[in-house]
Each structure stands twice: as C-alpha cells, then as structure tokens.
Amino acid sequence: MSLYSFGLEPLSCHAWNKDRTQIALSPNNNDVVIYEKKGKEWLKIHELTEHSGRITGIDWAPESNRIVTCASDRNAYVWTLRDRQWKPTLVLVRINRAATCVKWSPQENKFALGSGARLISICYFEKENDWWLSKHIKKDIRSTVLSLDWHPNNILLAAGSADLHCRSVLVQGDYSGPYGLGAKMPFGEVLLEHKDCGGWVHGVSFSPSGDQLVWVSHNSSISVADAAKSKEWTSLLNTTLCICFQSSKKIIGHDCCPYKYSYQGPGTLAFKKKLDVPKQNKQSTKSAMQHFKNLDKKAIEEDSSELGTLHQNSITQLCVLSKAGDKVSSYSSVGLDGVMVIWDLPVRHSPHPHFST
C-alpha cells in the first residue's frame, strides 16, 4: 500500500493514463489537475480549466489518450493532447440539469454520461461536422442517474439511479446474449431492471466476463444479478458505498476503507475481510495533570480523533490501476481527506506483470 497526499481539499474523482505514470484529479472544484510521477513525488504538469461548475466525473481513454470530463455546469468536454497542451471540445449533451458521471466505452468510440435530467446521454463523434453529439435514453428513468458501467461487449450499459432502480440498457441494436430476448431490439431497450434497491444506487459494475452485474445502494446493501443463472440476484447488507470486481468471484467495495467480498453463485455472496490494516493505537505517556485536563475540557480520556485506517474520511472513488490477465492486481482510491492510496492485491498465477506504481 502507498499513500499520497494532494493537499487539504477533498478529491472527488480521478482517472489514470494508459501506462499509469499520470493521474487526473479534481480537488472538489471546477478544475482538473494532471500530475506526473517523478520518482516518489507527483508533480503538477497540466490544469484543465474549461468548466464553470464542480467536476463530477473524469475518465481517461487508454488507447486514444482522450480525457472526458463532466460537471455540475451541465457540460461535458473531450480533451485531446496537441502540442503538449490539452485542447477541449464541447460535447452537445443537451441536458438541463447537472451531469453526475461519465464513462468511456471499452472500444472508446463513445461514452455514456449520467445527469440529473433523468436521462443517459450516449455521446459519439461525428466526423462530417467534427463534433461530439449525443442520443438520449429516457425510458422509465424517474430520477438522477448516479452511476454507470459498460459491459465488455461495448453494447450494454448498466445504470444506477436515485429512483431506487438498477438497469441494464441496450446501446446498440444488434445484440444476442444472456441479458437479451432477441437479436434485434431498439436503442435504449431495458434488458434487466431491478426495482426498489433499498435506496439510491451509488455504484454499478459488470464482472470481467459480463455475466454478473453488481450494485450498491444507499441502505448499505450490495447485490449481484447473475445472467448466467437466469438473472438470479443475491443481496447482502454491509457498509459499502461503491463497488468494482477484482475477478469474476471477488468484489471490492468501500466506505472509509476497502472491503473484500466473495461470490461463487446465487445465494453465496459473503463478506470476507477489510483490506486496510488497522493502525495500532499508541498509548501516549501523559502526566496525571494532562489526563484530568482532557477530562475537564472535553470529557474524554484521550485527545485523538484519528481513524484507524489509511483514509481519514470517506472514500469517494475506486479506480482499477493494473490487471494480471482478467484479475485486478492493484487499484487506487481517493477520498474526502485529500489522499490517494494505491492498494496491491495478491493474484495467483499472474500471466502478465502489472504496472509499476
């Protein structure tokens, strides 16, 4: 585990470039700052300042090296590196409420954007007019879209929203698979819908194979729908706010520290352990006078509010850092404490070395 501090401001979201030598962060304002790793230090090399509202989402396409950002100003920009400068292109998203999340598709030919306008914008580049356009998915969405994730096939999209629903929708017409009913269906068709998830759906994630879909809700529940098992779903109550798959049978969630879950099939979702090693409480040698002063002033015996975890406040986002085959070998987290932590996970029989951090 490695911990890096980027100041006192909360970190709301982040994204990595392809070789993991650069990271784009938002310090909970309308700017995106890009840092580069130099030895053990992170040096600021770029600042993206086109937005006028707080940044709510960042995603960095590894192959095309394009960054997409969205914000509460109801805009999205696609950033391209030209002559060592990041140039923004405005996306015509056509929304009247704040954008909340954004995600590139696996093939990087489009991206999805969620918003408070009760719709999902599927954005794509039109070469003839040299601009980014969008199509809207509105069917049955009754509140703000809070989370998005693409299926590995580049066709399906999972969405969690504040109407207590988790949905899997079709973005491209030609599809046949475990979530669908036929080979030809209209754009925006809902293939899987789980109603009354117990609260706002803060996070959604497909497994590496795409057969499982996991989501977490505001009532601290984590649920898995298994398309390979007739879309059966399993739920478990725990204190998880965001989620991602480590492998098809291992899931990572978090609140102030990461949690590990196992999933072997319907009815087998289980909490395994916390991945953060608790800090040992150091008993300070205080005088009797100092001890009674603390009791008199604050009605406590010890003057300490430090948490026993690396993050001293809630984690806001998890991001995959490196993979060994189809398994995640390391990931990063940012939080309200202004800290970024890199977590290494043990992976057996890794066919490829993971990125250095």
Coordinates of C-alpha atoms in Angstrom, one line a residue:
M1 CA 0.0 0.0 0.0
S2 CA 1.2 3.5 -0.9
L3 CA -0.3 6.8 0.4
Y4 CA 0.0 10.1 -1.4
S5 CA -1.4 13.5 -0.2
F6 CA -2.5 16.1 -2.7
G7 CA -3.4 18.8 -0.2
L8 CA -6.2 19.6 2.2
E9 CA -9.1 19.7 -0.3
P10 CA -11.3 16.6 -0.9
L11 CA -10.7 14.6 -4.0
S12 CA -14.0 13.9 -5.7
C13 CA -12.8 11.8 -8.7
H14 CA -9.7 10.6 -10.6
A15 CA -8.5 8.7 -13.7
W16 CA -5.2 7.2 -14.9
N17 CA -3.5 7.3 -18.3
K18 CA -2.5 4.1 -20.1
D19 CA 0.9 3.5 -18.5
R20 CA -0.2 4.8 -15.1
T21 CA 2.5 7.5 -15.0
Q22 CA -0.1 10.3 -14.9
I23 CA -3.2 10.9 -12.9
A24 CA -6.1 13.4 -13.5
L25 CA -7.7 14.6 -10.2
S26 CA -10.4 17.0 -9.3
P27 CA -9.9 18.7 -5.9
N28 CA -13.7 19.1 -5.5
N29 CA -13.9 22.3 -7.6
N30 CA -14.3 23.2 -11.3
D31 CA -10.7 22.3 -12.3
V32 CA -9.0 19.0 -13.3
V33 CA -5.3 18.8 -12.3
I34 CA -3.0 16.3 -14.1
Y35 CA 0.0 15.1 -12.1
E36 CA 3.0 13.0 -13.3
K37 CA 5.1 10.6 -11.2
K38 CA 8.7 11.7 -10.8
G39 CA 10.5 9.3 -8.5
K40 CA 8.4 9.2 -5.3
E41 CA 6.8 12.6 -6.0
W42 CA 3.8 13.7 -8.0
L43 CA 4.4 16.9 -10.0
K44 CA 1.6 19.0 -11.5
I45 CA 2.0 19.3 -15.3
H46 CA -1.4 20.4 -16.6
E47 CA -4.6 22.1 -15.4
L48 CA -7.9 21.8 -17.3
T49 CA -10.0 24.8 -16.5
E50 CA -12.8 25.0 -19.0
H51 CA -15.7 24.0 -16.7
S52 CA -17.6 26.6 -14.6
G53 CA -19.1 24.1 -12.2
R54 CA -17.8 21.4 -9.8
I55 CA -16.3 18.4 -11.6
T56 CA -18.4 15.3 -11.1
G57 CA -16.7 12.8 -13.4
I58 CA -13.4 12.1 -15.2
D59 CA -12.5 9.2 -17.5
W60 CA -9.2 8.7 -19.4
A61 CA -9.3 6.5 -22.5
P62 CA -6.1 4.5 -22.5
E63 CA -5.8 3.8 -26.3
S64 CA -6.9 7.1 -27.8
N65 CA -5.4 9.1 -24.9
R66 CA -8.5 11.3 -24.6
I67 CA -10.0 12.6 -21.4
V68 CA -13.7 13.2 -20.9
T69 CA -14.9 15.4 -18.0
C70 CA -18.4 16.4 -16.9
A71 CA -19.5 18.9 -14.2
S72 CA -22.5 20.5 -12.5
D73 CA -22.4 23.2 -15.2
R74 CA -24.4 20.8 -17.4
N75 CA -21.5 20.4 -19.8
A76 CA -19.0 17.7 -20.9
Y77 CA -15.7 18.2 -22.7
V78 CA -13.4 15.8 -24.6
W79 CA -9.8 16.8 -24.1
T80 CA -7.1 15.9 -26.7
L81 CA -3.4 16.4 -26.2
R82 CA -2.0 18.6 -29.0
D83 CA 1.5 20.2 -29.0
R84 CA 1.8 19.3 -25.3
Q85 CA -1.4 21.1 -24.4
W86 CA -4.8 19.7 -23.6
K87 CA -7.4 21.1 -26.0
P88 CA -11.1 20.9 -25.1
T89 CA -14.0 20.1 -27.4
L90 CA -17.5 20.8 -26.1
V91 CA -20.0 17.9 -26.3
L92 CA -23.6 18.6 -27.2
V93 CA -25.1 16.7 -24.4
R94 CA -28.4 18.6 -24.4
I95 CA -29.3 18.4 -20.7
N96 CA -30.9 20.9 -18.3
R97 CA -29.6 19.5 -15.1
A98 CA -26.1 18.8 -13.7
A99 CA -24.0 16.0 -15.1
T100 CA -23.2 13.4 -12.5
C101 CA -21.0 10.7 -14.0
V102 CA -19.2 9.8 -17.2
K103 CA -17.7 6.6 -18.6
W104 CA -15.8 5.7 -21.9
S105 CA -17.0 2.5 -23.7
P106 CA -14.5 -0.4 -23.9
Q107 CA -13.8 0.4 -27.6
E108 CA -13.5 4.1 -26.8
N109 CA -15.8 5.0 -29.8
K110 CA -18.5 6.5 -27.5
F111 CA -19.1 7.4 -23.9
A112 CA -22.1 7.5 -21.5
L113 CA -23.0 10.4 -19.3
G114 CA -25.5 10.4 -16.5
S115 CA -27.2 13.5 -15.2
G116 CA -30.0 15.0 -13.0
A117 CA -32.1 15.4 -16.1
R118 CA -33.4 11.8 -15.7
L119 CA -31.7 10.5 -18.7
I120 CA -28.5 9.0 -20.0
S121 CA -26.6 10.6 -22.9
I122 CA -24.7 8.3 -25.3
C123 CA -22.2 10.6 -26.9
Y124 CA -20.3 9.8 -30.1
F125 CA -18.1 11.7 -32.6
E126 CA -19.5 12.8 -36.0
K127 CA -16.6 13.1 -38.4
E128 CA -18.5 15.0 -41.1
N129 CA -19.2 18.0 -38.8
D130 CA -16.2 17.4 -36.5
W131 CA -18.2 17.5 -33.2
W132 CA -19.5 15.3 -30.4
L133 CA -23.2 14.6 -30.5
S134 CA -25.5 12.6 -28.1
K135 CA -28.5 10.4 -28.1
H136 CA -30.7 10.1 -25.1
I137 CA -32.0 7.1 -23.1
K138 CA -35.0 8.3 -21.1
K139 CA -37.2 5.2 -20.8
D140 CA -38.5 4.6 -17.3
I141 CA -35.8 6.7 -15.6
R142 CA -37.5 8.8 -12.9
S143 CA -34.6 10.5 -11.1
T144 CA -30.9 11.4 -11.2
V145 CA -28.5 8.9 -12.8
L146 CA -25.8 8.3 -10.2
S147 CA -23.5 5.6 -11.6
L148 CA -22.6 3.9 -14.9
D149 CA -20.6 1.0 -16.2
W150 CA -20.2 -0.6 -19.7
H151 CA -20.5 -4.3 -20.4
P152 CA -17.3 -5.7 -22.0
N153 CA -19.2 -6.2 -25.3
N154 CA -19.4 -2.4 -25.8
I155 CA -23.2 -2.7 -26.4
L156 CA -24.8 -2.9 -22.9
L157 CA -24.7 -0.3 -20.2
A158 CA -25.6 -0.6 -16.6
A159 CA -27.0 2.4 -14.7
G160 CA -27.9 3.1 -11.1
S161 CA -30.2 6.0 -10.2
A162 CA -31.9 7.8 -7.4
D163 CA -35.2 6.3 -8.2
L164 CA -34.0 3.1 -6.4
H165 CA -33.6 1.2 -9.6
C166 CA -30.6 -0.6 -11.3
R167 CA -31.0 -1.1 -15.0
S168 CA -29.1 -2.7 -17.9
V169 CA -29.9 -1.0 -21.2
L170 CA -29.1 -1.6 -24.8
V171 CA -27.0 1.0 -26.6
Q172 CA -26.7 -0.8 -29.9
G173 CA -29.5 -2.5 -31.8
D174 CA -27.9 -5.8 -32.8
Y175 CA -27.4 -8.0 -29.7
S176 CA -27.9 -11.6 -28.6
G177 CA -26.7 -12.7 -25.2
P178 CA -27.8 -13.7 -21.7
Y179 CA -29.4 -10.3 -20.9
G180 CA -31.5 -10.1 -24.1
L181 CA -34.6 -11.6 -25.6
G182 CA -33.7 -11.4 -29.3
A183 CA -31.0 -10.3 -31.8
K184 CA -32.7 -7.1 -32.9
M185 CA -34.0 -4.6 -30.3
P186 CA -34.4 -0.8 -30.3
F187 CA -31.9 1.6 -28.9
G188 CA -32.3 2.2 -25.1
E189 CA -34.3 -1.1 -24.5
V190 CA -34.2 -2.1 -20.9
L191 CA -32.9 -5.7 -20.7
L192 CA -32.6 -6.0 -16.9
E193 CA -34.3 -3.9 -14.2
H194 CA -34.2 -4.4 -10.5
K195 CA -36.8 -2.3 -8.7
D196 CA -36.7 -1.0 -5.1
C197 CA -33.0 -1.5 -4.4
G198 CA -33.5 -0.1 -0.9
G199 CA -32.0 3.3 -1.6
W200 CA -30.1 5.4 -4.2
V201 CA -27.9 3.1 -6.3
H202 CA -24.4 4.7 -5.8
G203 CA -22.3 2.2 -7.8
V204 CA -22.7 -0.4 -10.6
S205 CA -20.1 -2.8 -12.1
F206 CA -20.1 -5.6 -14.6
S207 CA -17.8 -8.6 -14.0
P208 CA -14.9 -9.2 -16.4
S209 CA -17.0 -11.8 -18.3
G210 CA -20.1 -9.6 -18.3
D211 CA -22.2 -12.4 -16.8
Q212 CA -22.6 -10.7 -13.4
L213 CA -23.8 -7.3 -12.5
V214 CA -23.2 -5.9 -9.0
W215 CA -24.7 -2.7 -7.5
V216 CA -24.6 -1.0 -4.1
S217 CA -27.4 1.1 -2.6
H218 CA -27.8 3.8 0.0
N219 CA -29.2 1.3 2.5
S220 CA -25.7 -0.2 2.7
S221 CA -26.7 -3.3 0.7
I222 CA -24.6 -5.0 -2.1
S223 CA -26.4 -7.1 -4.7
V224 CA -25.4 -9.3 -7.6
A225 CA -27.5 -10.3 -10.6
D226 CA -26.2 -13.4 -12.4
A227 CA -27.2 -13.5 -16.1
A228 CA -25.6 -17.0 -16.4
K229 CA -28.0 -18.2 -13.8
S230 CA -31.4 -17.0 -15.2
K231 CA -30.7 -13.5 -13.8
E232 CA -31.0 -14.6 -10.2
W233 CA -29.9 -12.0 -7.8
T234 CA -28.3 -12.1 -4.3
S235 CA -28.2 -9.4 -1.7
L236 CA -26.1 -8.7 1.4
L237 CA -26.3 -5.8 4.0
N238 CA -23.0 -4.1 4.6
T239 CA -21.5 -0.6 4.8
T240 CA -20.5 -0.3 1.2
L241 CA -20.7 2.9 -0.9
C242 CA -19.0 2.0 -4.2
I243 CA -18.0 -1.3 -5.9
C244 CA -15.9 -2.9 -8.6
F245 CA -14.9 -6.5 -9.5
Q246 CA -11.5 -7.8 -8.7
S247 CA -12.3 -11.0 -10.7
S248 CA -15.5 -12.9 -11.5
K249 CA -15.6 -14.3 -8.0
K250 CA -14.1 -11.4 -5.9
I251 CA -15.7 -8.0 -5.4
I252 CA -14.1 -4.9 -3.8
G253 CA -16.3 -2.3 -2.0
H254 CA -15.6 0.5 0.5
D255 CA -16.7 3.1 3.0
C256 CA -13.6 4.6 4.8
C257 CA -11.6 1.5 3.9
P258 CA -11.8 -1.2 1.2
Y259 CA -13.8 -4.4 1.8
K260 CA -13.5 -7.7 0.0
Y261 CA -16.4 -9.9 -0.9
S262 CA -16.7 -13.3 -2.5
Y263 CA -19.3 -14.6 -4.9
Q264 CA -19.5 -18.2 -6.1
G265 CA -23.0 -18.1 -7.5
P266 CA -26.6 -17.2 -6.4
G267 CA -27.0 -17.2 -2.7
T268 CA -23.3 -17.2 -1.9
L269 CA -22.4 -13.5 -1.6
A270 CA -20.3 -13.1 1.5
F271 CA -18.1 -10.5 3.2
K272 CA -14.5 -11.7 3.6
K273 CA -12.4 -9.1 5.2
K274 CA -11.2 -5.5 5.4
L275 CA -8.2 -4.8 3.2
D276 CA -6.9 -1.9 5.3
V277 CA -4.6 -3.0 8.1
P278 CA -5.8 -1.1 11.3
K279 CA -3.2 1.2 12.8
Q280 CA -2.0 0.3 16.3
N281 CA -3.2 2.8 18.9
K282 CA -0.2 4.3 20.6
Q283 CA -0.7 4.9 24.3
S284 CA 0.9 8.2 25.0
T285 CA 2.6 8.7 28.3
K286 CA 0.7 11.7 29.7
S287 CA 1.0 13.2 33.1
A288 CA -1.8 13.0 35.6
M289 CA -2.4 16.7 35.2
Q290 CA -2.8 16.4 31.4
H291 CA -5.2 13.5 31.9
F292 CA -7.5 15.4 34.1
K293 CA -7.3 18.5 31.9
N294 CA -8.7 16.4 29.0
L295 CA -11.5 15.1 31.2
D296 CA -12.3 18.6 32.4
K297 CA -12.3 20.3 28.9
K298 CA -13.6 17.6 26.6
A299 CA -15.0 14.9 28.8
I300 CA -12.7 12.4 27.1
E301 CA -9.6 10.5 28.3
E302 CA -7.6 10.7 25.1
D303 CA -7.4 13.8 22.8
S304 CA -7.4 12.0 19.5
S305 CA -9.9 11.9 16.6
E306 CA -7.7 9.9 14.2
L307 CA -9.3 6.9 12.5
G308 CA -7.5 3.6 12.5
T309 CA -7.4 3.5 8.6
L310 CA -5.2 5.0 5.9
H311 CA -8.1 7.2 4.7
Q312 CA -9.2 9.6 7.4
N313 CA -12.6 10.3 5.7
S314 CA -14.9 8.6 3.2
I315 CA -13.5 7.2 0.0
T316 CA -15.2 8.9 -3.0
Q317 CA -14.0 6.6 -5.8
L318 CA -12.2 3.4 -6.6
C319 CA -10.2 3.0 -9.9
V320 CA -8.5 0.0 -11.4
L321 CA -4.8 0.5 -11.6
S322 CA -3.4 -2.7 -13.1
K323 CA -4.5 -6.2 -14.1
A324 CA -3.0 -9.6 -14.3
G325 CA -5.0 -11.3 -17.0
D326 CA -8.6 -10.7 -16.2
K327 CA -8.0 -10.1 -12.5
V328 CA -7.3 -6.8 -10.8
S329 CA -3.9 -6.8 -9.2
S330 CA -3.9 -3.2 -7.9
Y331 CA -6.3 -0.3 -7.6
S332 CA -6.4 3.2 -6.3
S333 CA -8.8 5.1 -4.1
V334 CA -9.3 8.8 -3.4
G335 CA -11.2 10.4 -0.5
L336 CA -12.6 13.4 1.2
D337 CA -9.3 13.6 3.2
G338 CA -7.4 14.7 0.0
V339 CA -5.4 11.5 -0.1
M340 CA -4.9 8.9 -2.8
V341 CA -4.0 5.3 -1.8
I342 CA -2.7 2.6 -4.1
W343 CA -3.7 -0.9 -2.9
D344 CA -1.9 -4.1 -4.1
L345 CA -3.9 -7.3 -4.2
P346 CA -2.4 -10.8 -4.3
V347 CA -3.1 -12.6 -7.6
R348 CA -2.2 -16.2 -8.2
H349 CA -0.6 -17.3 -11.4
S350 CA -0.4 -13.8 -12.9
P351 CA 0.4 -14.2 -16.7
H352 CA 1.4 -10.5 -17.1
P353 CA 3.4 -8.2 -14.8
H354 CA 1.3 -5.3 -13.5
F355 CA 2.2 -1.7 -13.9
S356 CA 4.7 -0.2 -11.6
T357 CA 3.4 2.5 -9.3

